[in-house]
């Protein structure tokens, strides 16, 4: 008889200063997975293309970064927050370049970046740019953009407009 499949639950016990790895029955993890963000993925094909040592370093770095970014008490191995900000900046610059060439997927993702920026900077202009890119992506037939434009965008835009108006009024 084979053992039931298990997932790995990683717990950072900040008080004790230890990271605990728990193999847990996959069936009991369903609710946790459904109620958490989409997760950080490590593609096995990519990991197999690396040396064993490098693949282990990549996964270990991912685990430590997620723990550090999610913890009240930082892991303290390196400054993962700054590294995440730099990586995000590079990601946004890469999206911007792809948007210039008309990449529909990049238009969708960059529109969401612009949406977030419009909220944090109270910018109606940036919100309009986000909407224009979302529409451009949908016009190219990007299914995700079409769904977002139809299902999510009207309420997202309304929330953003109210927040921007409130922030501008209060400043």
CSV table of N, CA and C in Angstrom, one decimal, residues 18-19 45 47 53 60 62 64 69 75 78 82-83 92-93 103-104 113 115 133 135 147 149 152 161-162:
chain,number,residue,atom,x,y,z
A,18,UNK,N,13.3,29.3,14.6
A,18,UNK,CA,13.5,28.1,13.8
A,18,UNK,C,12.5,28.0,12.7
A,19,UNK,N,12.9,27.3,11.6
A,19,UNK,CA,12.0,27.1,10.5
A,19,UNK,C,11.6,25.6,10.6
A,45,UNK,N,11.0,21.8,-14.5
A,45,UNK,CA,11.8,21.8,-15.7
A,45,UNK,C,13.0,22.8,-15.6
A,47,UNK,N,14.3,24.0,-12.8
A,47,UNK,CA,15.2,23.5,-11.7
A,47,UNK,C,16.0,22.3,-12.2
A,53,UNK,N,23.2,21.6,-7.0
A,53,UNK,CA,23.5,22.6,-5.9
A,53,UNK,C,22.8,23.9,-6.2
A,60,UNK,N,15.9,27.2,-1.9
A,60,UNK,CA,16.1,27.7,-0.5
A,60,UNK,C,16.0,29.2,-0.5
A,62,UNK,N,14.1,31.1,-2.4
A,62,UNK,CA,12.7,31.4,-2.5
A,62,UNK,C,12.0,31.2,-1.2
A,64,UNK,N,13.3,31.2,1.9
A,64,UNK,CA,13.7,32.3,2.9
A,64,UNK,C,13.1,33.6,2.5
A,69,UNK,N,9.5,38.0,3.9
A,69,UNK,CA,8.6,39.0,3.4
A,69,UNK,C,7.2,38.9,4.1
A,75,UNK,N,13.8,37.2,8.9
A,75,UNK,CA,14.7,36.0,9.0
A,75,UNK,C,16.1,36.5,9.2
A,78,UNK,N,19.3,38.0,4.5
A,78,UNK,CA,19.7,39.1,3.6
A,78,UNK,C,18.5,40.1,3.5
A,82,UNK,N,14.3,44.7,0.0
A,82,UNK,CA,15.0,45.5,-1.0
A,82,UNK,C,15.2,44.7,-2.3
A,83,UNK,N,15.6,43.5,-2.2
A,83,UNK,CA,15.7,42.6,-3.4
A,83,UNK,C,14.4,42.5,-4.2
A,92,UNK,N,8.6,45.5,-14.0
A,92,UNK,CA,7.8,46.6,-14.5
A,92,UNK,C,8.5,47.2,-15.8
A,93,UNK,N,9.8,47.3,-15.7
A,93,UNK,CA,10.5,47.9,-16.9
A,93,UNK,C,10.4,46.9,-18.1
A,103,UNK,N,2.6,43.8,-27.0
A,103,UNK,CA,2.3,42.5,-26.4
A,103,UNK,C,1.1,42.6,-25.5
A,104,UNK,N,0.0,41.8,-25.9
A,104,UNK,CA,-1.3,41.9,-25.2
A,104,UNK,C,-1.1,41.4,-23.7
A,113,UNK,N,-0.3,47.2,-13.0
A,113,UNK,CA,0.7,47.9,-12.3
A,113,UNK,C,0.3,49.4,-12.3
A,115,UNK,N,-2.7,50.6,-12.5
A,115,UNK,CA,-3.8,50.8,-11.6
A,115,UNK,C,-3.3,50.9,-10.1
A,133,UNK,N,-4.7,50.6,-21.6
A,133,UNK,CA,-3.9,49.4,-21.8
A,133,UNK,C,-4.8,48.2,-21.7
A,135,UNK,N,-8.0,48.0,-22.2
A,135,UNK,CA,-8.8,47.9,-23.4
A,135,UNK,C,-8.0,47.5,-24.6
A,147,UNK,N,-12.0,39.4,-19.7
A,147,UNK,CA,-12.7,39.0,-18.5
A,147,UNK,C,-12.5,40.1,-17.5
A,149,UNK,N,-11.8,43.3,-17.9
A,149,UNK,CA,-12.5,44.5,-18.4
A,149,UNK,C,-14.0,44.4,-18.2
A,152,UNK,N,-14.3,42.8,-13.7
A,152,UNK,CA,-13.7,43.4,-12.6
A,152,UNK,C,-13.5,44.9,-12.7
A,161,UNK,N,-11.4,55.6,-8.4
A,161,UNK,CA,-11.9,57.0,-8.5
A,161,UNK,C,-12.3,57.6,-7.2
A,162,UNK,N,-13.0,56.9,-6.4
A,162,UNK,CA,-13.4,57.4,-5.0
A,162,UNK,C,-12.2,57.6,-4.1
